[in-house]
Short mmCIF file of C-alpha atoms in Angstrom, two decimals:
data_model
loop_
_atom_site.label_atom_id
_atom_site.label_comp_id
_atom_site.label_asym_id
_atom_site.label_seq_id
_atom_site.Cartn_x
_atom_site.Cartn_y
_atom_site.Cartn_z
CA PRO A 1 86.00 82.53 44.75
CA ASP A 2 88.87 84.01 46.69
CA GLY A 3 88.66 83.87 50.46
CA CYS A 4 88.55 86.64 53.01
CA GLY A 5 91.64 88.27 51.57
CA GLY A 6 89.62 89.45 48.58
CA ASN A 7 90.52 89.36 44.90
CA ASP A 8 92.88 92.35 45.05
CA ILE A 9 94.84 91.10 48.05
CA ALA A 10 95.09 87.58 46.66
CA ALA A 11 96.31 88.92 43.31
CA GLU A 12 98.87 91.14 45.04
CA TRP A 13 100.30 88.22 47.00
CA ARG A 14 100.34 85.95 43.97
CA GLY A 15 102.47 88.54 42.23
CA ARG A 16 104.80 88.89 45.19
CA LEU A 17 105.23 85.14 45.55
CA ALA A 18 105.85 84.75 41.82
CA SER A 19 108.81 87.14 42.03
CA GLY A 20 111.01 84.34 43.35
CA ARG A 21 112.32 86.44 46.24
CA PRO A 22 111.93 84.72 49.62
CA LEU A 23 109.41 86.34 51.96
CA SER A 24 110.92 87.94 55.03
CA GLU A 25 109.36 87.10 58.37
CA ASP A 26 107.70 90.51 58.43
CA GLU A 27 106.18 89.86 55.00
CA ALA A 28 105.02 86.40 56.07
CA LEU A 29 103.27 87.92 59.08
CA LYS A 30 101.79 90.64 56.86
CA LEU A 31 100.35 87.92 54.61
CA LEU A 32 98.65 86.34 57.63
CA SER A 33 97.39 89.72 58.79
CA ASP A 34 95.91 90.44 55.35
CA TYR A 35 93.82 87.29 55.79
CA GLY A 36 92.61 88.38 59.22
CA ILE A 37 94.96 86.36 61.45
CA GLU A 38 96.21 88.49 64.33
CA THR A 39 99.94 89.25 64.46
CA PRO A 40 102.04 91.33 66.88
CA ARG A 41 102.78 95.00 66.37
CA ARG A 42 106.31 95.10 65.03
CA HIS A 43 108.94 97.20 63.25
CA THR A 44 111.89 96.24 61.07
CA VAL A 45 115.06 98.09 62.05
CA GLU A 46 118.44 98.50 60.36
CA GLY A 47 120.31 100.67 62.83
CA ASP A 48 120.30 102.45 66.18
CA GLN A 49 118.07 105.32 65.03
CA ASP A 50 115.47 102.89 63.66
CA LEU A 51 115.63 101.02 66.95
CA SER A 52 115.07 104.18 68.98
CA ASP A 53 112.15 105.22 66.77
CA ALA A 54 110.58 101.77 67.08
CA ALA A 55 110.98 101.70 70.86
CA ARG A 56 108.97 104.92 71.24
CA LYS A 57 106.04 103.40 69.32
CA MET A 58 105.83 100.08 71.14
CA ARG A 59 104.58 98.63 74.39
CA PHE A 60 107.20 96.79 76.41
CA PRO A 61 108.16 94.00 76.92
CA VAL A 62 109.30 93.28 73.37
CA VAL A 63 111.16 90.57 71.51
CA LEU A 64 114.14 91.23 69.22
CA LYS A 65 114.77 88.82 66.33
CA THR A 66 117.37 88.88 63.61
CA ALA A 67 115.91 89.52 60.17
CA MET A 68 119.06 88.91 58.16
CA ALA A 69 118.41 87.05 54.92
CA GLY A 70 119.26 83.37 54.94
CA ILE A 71 118.88 82.82 58.70
CA LEU A 72 115.90 80.49 59.10
CA HIS A 73 116.82 78.84 62.41
CA LYS A 74 117.05 82.06 64.44
CA SER A 75 117.34 80.41 67.84
CA ASP A 76 120.23 78.23 66.63
CA VAL A 77 122.40 81.32 66.12
CA ASP A 78 121.22 83.12 69.27
CA GLY A 79 119.15 85.40 67.06
CA VAL A 80 116.17 85.85 69.40
CA ALA A 81 116.01 87.90 72.61
CA LEU A 82 112.77 87.64 74.59
CA GLY A 83 111.16 89.72 77.32
CA LEU A 84 113.15 92.94 76.84
CA GLY A 85 111.57 95.26 79.38
CA ASP A 86 112.80 98.73 78.43
CA GLU A 87 114.66 100.67 75.76
CA ALA A 88 118.05 100.30 77.43
CA THR A 89 117.76 96.51 77.55
CA LEU A 90 116.55 96.46 73.96
CA SER A 91 119.50 98.60 72.88
CA GLN A 92 121.99 96.28 74.60
CA ALA A 93 120.44 93.22 72.99
CA TYR A 94 120.51 94.87 69.56
CA ALA A 95 124.15 95.91 69.93
CA ASP A 96 125.10 92.30 70.65
CA MET A 97 122.91 90.73 67.98
CA SER A 98 123.78 93.17 65.21
CA SER A 99 127.51 92.79 65.89
CA ARG A 100 127.24 89.02 65.42
CA LEU A 101 124.55 88.58 62.79
CA GLY A 102 124.02 91.91 61.00
CA ALA A 103 121.97 95.07 61.36
CA MET A 104 118.58 93.92 60.07
CA ALA A 105 116.21 92.91 62.89
CA ILE A 106 112.56 92.87 63.91
CA VAL A 107 111.29 94.37 67.16
CA ALA A 108 107.86 93.04 68.13
CA GLU A 109 105.58 93.38 71.10
CA MET A 110 105.40 90.22 73.18
CA ALA A 111 102.16 88.29 72.77
CA PRO A 112 100.20 87.56 75.96
CA LYS A 113 100.90 84.18 77.52
CA GLY A 114 98.76 81.26 76.39
CA VAL A 115 98.71 77.82 74.86
CA GLU A 116 101.24 77.37 72.06
CA LEU A 117 99.80 75.83 68.90
CA ALA A 118 101.14 75.67 65.36
CA LEU A 119 99.46 76.06 61.99
CA GLY A 120 100.79 74.94 58.68
CA ALA A 121 99.90 74.59 55.03
CA VAL A 122 101.38 72.46 52.32
CA VAL A 123 100.37 71.84 48.72
CA ASP A 124 100.37 68.12 48.09
CA PRO A 125 100.87 67.12 44.42
CA GLN A 126 98.00 64.63 44.63
CA TRP A 127 95.55 66.14 47.13
CA GLY A 128 96.14 69.85 46.67
CA PRO A 129 96.27 72.45 49.49
CA LEU A 130 96.24 71.03 53.01
CA VAL A 131 95.92 72.74 56.40
CA VAL A 132 97.76 71.35 59.43
CA VAL A 133 96.98 72.14 63.09
CA SER A 134 99.27 70.88 65.82
CA ALA A 135 100.83 71.40 69.21
CA GLY A 136 103.30 74.25 68.92
CA GLY A 137 106.48 75.63 70.42
CA THR A 138 108.79 73.09 72.00
CA LEU A 139 105.96 70.52 72.13
CA MET A 140 105.63 70.33 68.34
CA GLU A 141 108.16 67.55 67.80
CA LEU A 142 107.83 66.04 71.26
CA LEU A 143 104.11 65.26 71.05
CA GLU A 144 103.69 64.75 67.30
CA ASP A 145 100.13 65.91 67.93
CA LYS A 146 98.55 67.13 64.69
CA ALA A 147 95.45 67.06 62.49
CA VAL A 148 95.24 67.62 58.72
CA ALA A 149 92.41 68.62 56.35
CA LEU A 150 91.92 69.72 52.76
CA ALA A 151 91.62 73.50 52.33
CA PRO A 152 89.44 75.46 52.58
CA VAL A 153 87.86 74.26 55.83
CA SER A 154 84.51 75.23 57.34
CA GLY A 155 84.11 76.44 60.89
CA GLU A 156 82.76 73.03 61.88
CA GLU A 157 85.71 71.24 60.28
CA ALA A 158 88.18 73.61 61.94
CA ALA A 159 86.56 73.04 65.33
CA GLU A 160 86.89 69.28 64.84
CA LEU A 161 90.55 69.63 63.88
CA VAL A 162 91.34 71.67 66.98
CA GLY A 163 89.25 69.45 69.24
CA SER A 164 91.00 66.30 68.01
CA LEU A 165 94.38 67.42 69.36
CA ARG A 166 95.60 66.02 72.66
CA ILE A 167 96.76 69.51 73.56
CA ALA A 168 93.18 70.80 73.15
CA ARG A 169 92.58 70.08 76.85
CA LEU A 170 94.88 72.98 77.65
CA LEU A 171 92.65 75.37 75.71
CA ASP A 172 89.84 74.80 78.20
CA GLY A 173 92.02 75.65 81.18
CA TYR A 174 94.21 73.15 82.99
CA ARG A 175 95.32 73.09 86.61
CA GLY A 176 93.93 76.55 87.23
CA ALA A 177 95.16 78.18 84.02
CA PRO A 178 92.62 80.46 82.32
CA ALA A 179 90.75 79.01 79.36
CA ALA A 180 91.82 80.14 75.91
CA ASN A 181 89.47 81.57 73.33
CA ARG A 182 88.92 78.39 71.31
CA GLY A 183 86.68 80.28 68.87
CA ALA A 184 89.59 82.52 67.91
CA VAL A 185 91.75 79.48 67.21
CA VAL A 186 89.03 77.97 65.02
CA ASP A 187 88.69 81.27 63.17
CA ALA A 188 92.47 81.37 62.53
CA VAL A 189 92.34 77.84 61.10
CA VAL A 190 89.48 78.81 58.77
CA ARG A 191 91.34 81.92 57.63
CA LEU A 192 94.52 79.95 56.97
CA GLY A 193 92.42 77.59 54.88
CA TRP A 194 91.15 80.52 52.80
CA LEU A 195 94.72 81.77 52.40
CA VAL A 196 96.11 78.48 51.12
CA ALA A 197 93.05 77.89 48.91
CA ASP A 198 93.60 81.32 47.35
CA LEU A 199 97.38 81.07 47.02
CA GLY A 200 98.03 77.33 46.91
CA GLY A 201 99.53 77.50 43.44
CA ALA A 202 102.05 80.10 44.62
CA ILE A 203 102.98 78.61 48.02
CA SER A 204 104.94 75.44 48.59
CA GLU A 205 104.68 75.40 52.37
CA LEU A 206 103.72 77.72 55.22
CA ASP A 207 104.50 77.44 58.94
CA VAL A 208 103.09 79.44 61.85
CA ASN A 209 104.82 78.46 65.09
CA PRO A 210 103.83 79.41 67.65
CA LEU A 211 100.24 80.55 67.42
CA ILE A 212 99.62 81.66 71.00
CA ALA A 213 96.03 81.15 72.16
CA GLY A 214 94.93 83.13 75.20
CA ALA A 215 91.74 84.32 76.82
CA GLN A 216 91.42 87.35 74.52
CA GLY A 217 92.26 85.64 71.24
CA CYS A 218 95.21 84.13 69.42
CA THR A 219 98.31 85.66 67.85
CA ALA A 220 100.63 84.31 65.15
CA VAL A 221 104.05 85.10 66.57
CA ASP A 222 106.40 83.58 63.98
CA ALA A 223 105.74 82.67 60.36
CA LEU A 224 107.70 81.18 57.49
CA VAL A 225 106.46 81.05 53.90
CA ILE A 226 108.19 79.18 51.07
CA ALA A 227 107.03 80.13 47.59
CA GLY A 228 105.98 77.49 45.08
CA ALA A 229 109.25 77.84 43.20
CA SER A 230 110.99 76.39 46.27
CA ALA A 231 108.85 73.23 46.34
CA GLY A 232 110.69 70.25 47.71
CA HIS A 233 113.12 72.28 49.80
CA GLY A 234 111.10 71.59 52.95
CA VAL A 235 110.32 73.87 55.85
CA PRO A 236 112.76 74.11 58.77
CA VAL A 237 111.17 73.53 62.15
#
């Protein structure tokens, strides 16, 4: 049976993925949210009025990210501005970014600080849908710290995956840092497993980096989804 997304939601996303149009970052985050994985409050903007409207609805600080089609490595083109503390600062950042990269952007509330993890999913031709849990953020490539399992995964399996990571020590608090909610991380892994089990035939690969785990829970901050039709193209990291 379909996972926590439900039959209707799974069918809706299968149809969207079958369209061949790449998912925007906002859509990728919406997909995660539909499966119960927490994502930041955000708005897509295409001009100054949209930006002003979004600013009135959000809690600062915020992050501004380009949402122009075809830009996958946002940081490589200076397409991300973090920690914008008020509307004036946001407006200045948008004026600069839109002049260089285009008008389409996402404004999102900053996630609370925490341990940066990453989640992923890939459909292997031989094994089927797989879930990947790893160190996230800038540590992803540096540590090469990851665990893999067939989807879907049980709560016990997800806990073992998370616990097997070297970075798991940070989740329990390290050098005075507050402990993260490990249960929320395990829940996110289970939910991602349901997602890829439901939609594995329609998804080639999925990346969530970072997934920020804090004392109150965990939040998927950035997401990239490549539809099945793009199999073999790989996921940029």
